Short mmCIF file of C-alpha atoms in Angstrom, two decimals:
data_model
loop_
_atom_site.label_atom_id
_atom_site.label_comp_id
_atom_site.label_asym_id
_atom_site.label_seq_id
_atom_site.Cartn_x
_atom_site.Cartn_y
_atom_site.Cartn_z
CA MET A 1 61.48 -16.95 -35.27
CA SER A 2 63.11 -13.88 -34.38
CA SER A 3 62.30 -12.16 -31.18
CA PHE A 4 60.80 -8.81 -31.52
CA PRO A 5 61.12 -6.07 -28.80
CA LEU A 6 58.39 -6.02 -26.21
CA PRO A 7 56.93 -2.84 -27.18
CA VAL A 8 56.53 -3.98 -30.75
CA ARG A 9 54.91 -7.41 -29.45
CA VAL A 10 52.37 -5.52 -27.30
CA ALA A 11 51.49 -2.99 -30.19
CA ALA A 12 50.83 -6.05 -32.48
CA GLY A 13 48.64 -7.66 -29.66
CA LEU A 14 46.70 -4.44 -29.33
CA ALA A 15 46.12 -4.37 -33.09
CA ALA A 16 44.93 -8.04 -33.08
CA THR A 17 42.47 -7.31 -30.25
CA ALA A 18 41.32 -4.26 -31.85
CA ILE A 19 40.60 -6.15 -35.26
CA GLU A 20 38.78 -9.06 -33.26
CA GLN A 21 36.57 -6.55 -31.42
CA ALA A 22 35.70 -4.63 -34.72
CA ARG A 23 34.74 -8.01 -36.16
CA GLN A 24 32.50 -8.87 -33.18
CA LEU A 25 30.99 -5.17 -33.16
CA PRO A 26 27.84 -5.95 -34.90
CA ALA A 27 26.78 -8.75 -32.55
CA THR A 28 27.77 -6.62 -29.73
CA LEU A 29 25.80 -3.65 -30.95
CA LEU A 30 22.62 -5.64 -31.07
CA GLY A 31 22.77 -6.73 -27.41
CA LEU A 32 24.05 -3.35 -26.38
CA PRO A 33 20.72 -1.75 -25.46
CA VAL A 34 19.57 -4.57 -23.54
CA THR A 35 22.83 -4.78 -21.46
CA VAL A 36 22.69 -0.89 -20.84
CA ALA A 37 19.03 -0.96 -19.85
CA SER A 38 19.73 -3.85 -17.51
CA GLN A 39 22.59 -2.28 -15.94
CA ALA A 40 20.63 0.96 -15.44
CA LEU A 41 17.77 -0.90 -13.92
CA GLN A 42 20.14 -2.70 -11.43
CA ALA A 43 21.68 0.43 -10.44
CA SER A 44 18.38 2.00 -10.01
CA MET A 45 17.16 -0.76 -7.79
CA ARG A 46 20.42 -0.53 -5.73
CA ILE A 47 19.65 3.01 -5.20
CA GLN A 48 16.13 2.65 -4.23
CA GLN A 49 16.94 -0.23 -1.81
CA GLN A 50 19.61 1.97 -0.28
CA ILE A 51 17.06 4.95 0.12
CA THR A 52 14.47 2.59 1.69
CA GLU A 53 17.09 1.14 4.20
CA LEU A 54 17.94 4.62 5.22
CA ALA A 55 14.26 5.70 5.52
CA ILE A 56 13.58 2.56 7.71
CA LYS A 57 16.62 3.40 9.97
CA GLY A 58 15.14 7.13 10.04
CA ASP A 59 11.80 5.96 10.94
CA GLU A 60 13.15 3.87 13.80
CA ALA A 61 15.48 6.84 15.01
CA LEU A 62 12.49 9.30 14.87
CA ALA A 63 9.82 6.87 16.25
CA GLY A 64 10.35 7.99 19.91
CA LEU A 65 9.81 11.65 18.91
CA ARG A 66 6.37 11.32 17.24
CA THR A 67 3.10 11.10 19.24
CA PRO A 68 0.47 8.77 17.81
CA GLU A 69 -2.45 10.32 15.96
CA GLU A 70 -5.81 10.55 17.92
CA GLN A 71 -7.88 9.80 14.70
CA PRO A 72 -6.14 8.25 11.55
CA ALA A 73 -6.89 10.30 8.33
CA TRP A 74 -8.01 7.01 6.58
CA ALA A 75 -10.81 6.44 9.25
CA THR A 76 -13.50 8.52 7.53
CA PHE A 77 -14.63 9.45 4.25
CA ASP A 78 -13.41 12.90 2.87
CA GLU A 79 -16.83 14.27 2.98
CA ASP A 80 -17.48 13.11 6.32
CA GLU A 81 -17.98 15.53 9.29
CA PRO A 82 -17.41 14.15 12.75
CA THR A 83 -20.52 13.34 14.56
CA GLU A 84 -21.23 11.59 17.85
CA PRO A 85 -22.29 7.95 17.23
CA GLU A 86 -25.98 7.28 17.74
CA VAL A 87 -26.91 4.80 20.30
CA LEU A 88 -29.34 2.21 18.64
CA PRO A 89 -31.37 -0.23 20.42
CA GLU A 90 -30.09 -3.79 20.31
CA VAL A 91 -31.51 -5.46 17.59
CA LEU A 92 -29.05 -8.18 16.90
CA SER A 93 -28.44 -11.55 18.12
CA GLU A 94 -24.90 -12.95 17.81
CA ASP A 95 -25.19 -13.54 14.06
CA LEU A 96 -25.39 -10.99 11.62
CA THR A 97 -27.73 -11.25 8.62
CA VAL A 98 -25.89 -8.58 6.52
CA LEU A 99 -22.21 -9.84 6.46
CA SER A 100 -21.34 -13.30 7.99
CA ASP A 101 -17.55 -12.26 7.86
CA TYR A 102 -18.14 -8.73 9.20
CA ASP A 103 -15.98 -9.31 12.28
CA HIS A 104 -12.98 -10.25 10.06
CA LEU A 105 -13.03 -7.31 7.74
CA THR A 106 -10.47 -4.56 7.84
CA LEU A 107 -11.60 -0.85 7.68
CA PRO A 108 -10.79 -0.45 4.06
CA GLN A 109 -12.64 -3.66 3.28
CA LEU A 110 -15.75 -2.42 4.85
CA ARG A 111 -15.48 1.03 3.45
CA GLY A 112 -15.53 -0.53 -0.03
CA ARG A 113 -18.76 -2.25 0.58
CA LEU A 114 -20.52 0.64 2.70
CA ARG A 115 -22.42 2.17 -0.55
CA SER A 116 -24.25 -1.13 -1.18
CA PHE A 117 -25.98 -1.43 2.12
CA THR A 118 -29.50 -0.06 2.92
CA GLU A 119 -30.23 1.89 5.82
CA ALA A 120 -31.60 -1.08 7.77
CA GLU A 121 -28.44 -3.14 6.94
CA LEU A 122 -26.26 -0.32 7.99
CA ALA A 123 -28.14 0.04 11.26
CA GLU A 124 -27.77 -3.68 11.91
CA LEU A 125 -23.89 -3.41 11.21
CA LEU A 126 -23.79 -0.25 13.67
CA ALA A 127 -25.56 -2.10 16.44
CA HIS A 128 -23.49 -5.18 16.01
CA GLU A 129 -20.32 -2.93 16.23
CA GLN A 130 -21.89 -1.08 19.41
CA GLN A 131 -22.38 -4.51 21.10
CA HIS A 132 -19.41 -6.42 20.12
CA GLY A 133 -16.17 -4.65 18.72
CA ARG A 134 -16.67 -1.16 19.83
CA ARG A 135 -14.00 0.03 17.52
CA PRO A 136 -14.10 3.88 17.28
CA GLU A 137 -13.07 4.05 13.57
CA PHE A 138 -15.70 1.35 12.53
CA LEU A 139 -18.47 3.13 14.64
CA ARG A 140 -17.61 6.43 13.14
CA MET A 141 -17.58 5.19 9.65
CA LEU A 142 -21.09 3.49 10.11
CA GLN A 143 -22.68 6.17 11.78
CA ASN A 144 -21.49 8.77 9.18
CA ARG A 145 -22.76 6.69 6.27
CA LEU A 146 -26.08 5.97 8.05
CA ASP A 147 -26.61 9.64 8.77
CA ARG A 148 -25.76 10.52 5.15
CA LEU A 149 -28.41 8.05 4.02
CA ARG A 150 -30.98 9.22 6.38
CA HIS A 151 -30.38 12.91 5.25
CA GLN A 152 -30.85 12.24 1.61
#
């Protein structure tokens, strides 16, 4: 076999590779949208992760500059107006008849159930909170709901 010069051999190899790639092109084209979408999602997720990491570092850096909120915005209903909690007579024993798991509820969980309580049940919950938890945001939310029911 005769030896061809290097540039000719490289050109022949390049042509053979181009022909192979052209033959595989239909199969490659079928998977191309999935590959492109997958790579785009991976890049997007990497960018989101980097942005989140930067935001966390920024929060840590700025934590010392912020003063805590007196009253969180989520502690009341949008239509609530701040009112002073009404002191109710003690009507409860240790056990609640309304919600047995009341002391373990979070504020959003209680808020989701508020509209289902009667005036008497709300008064019982408020009295229980005044006697035991004394959590300001719970007291305020219960009192506001009870006031709203009484003025309807």
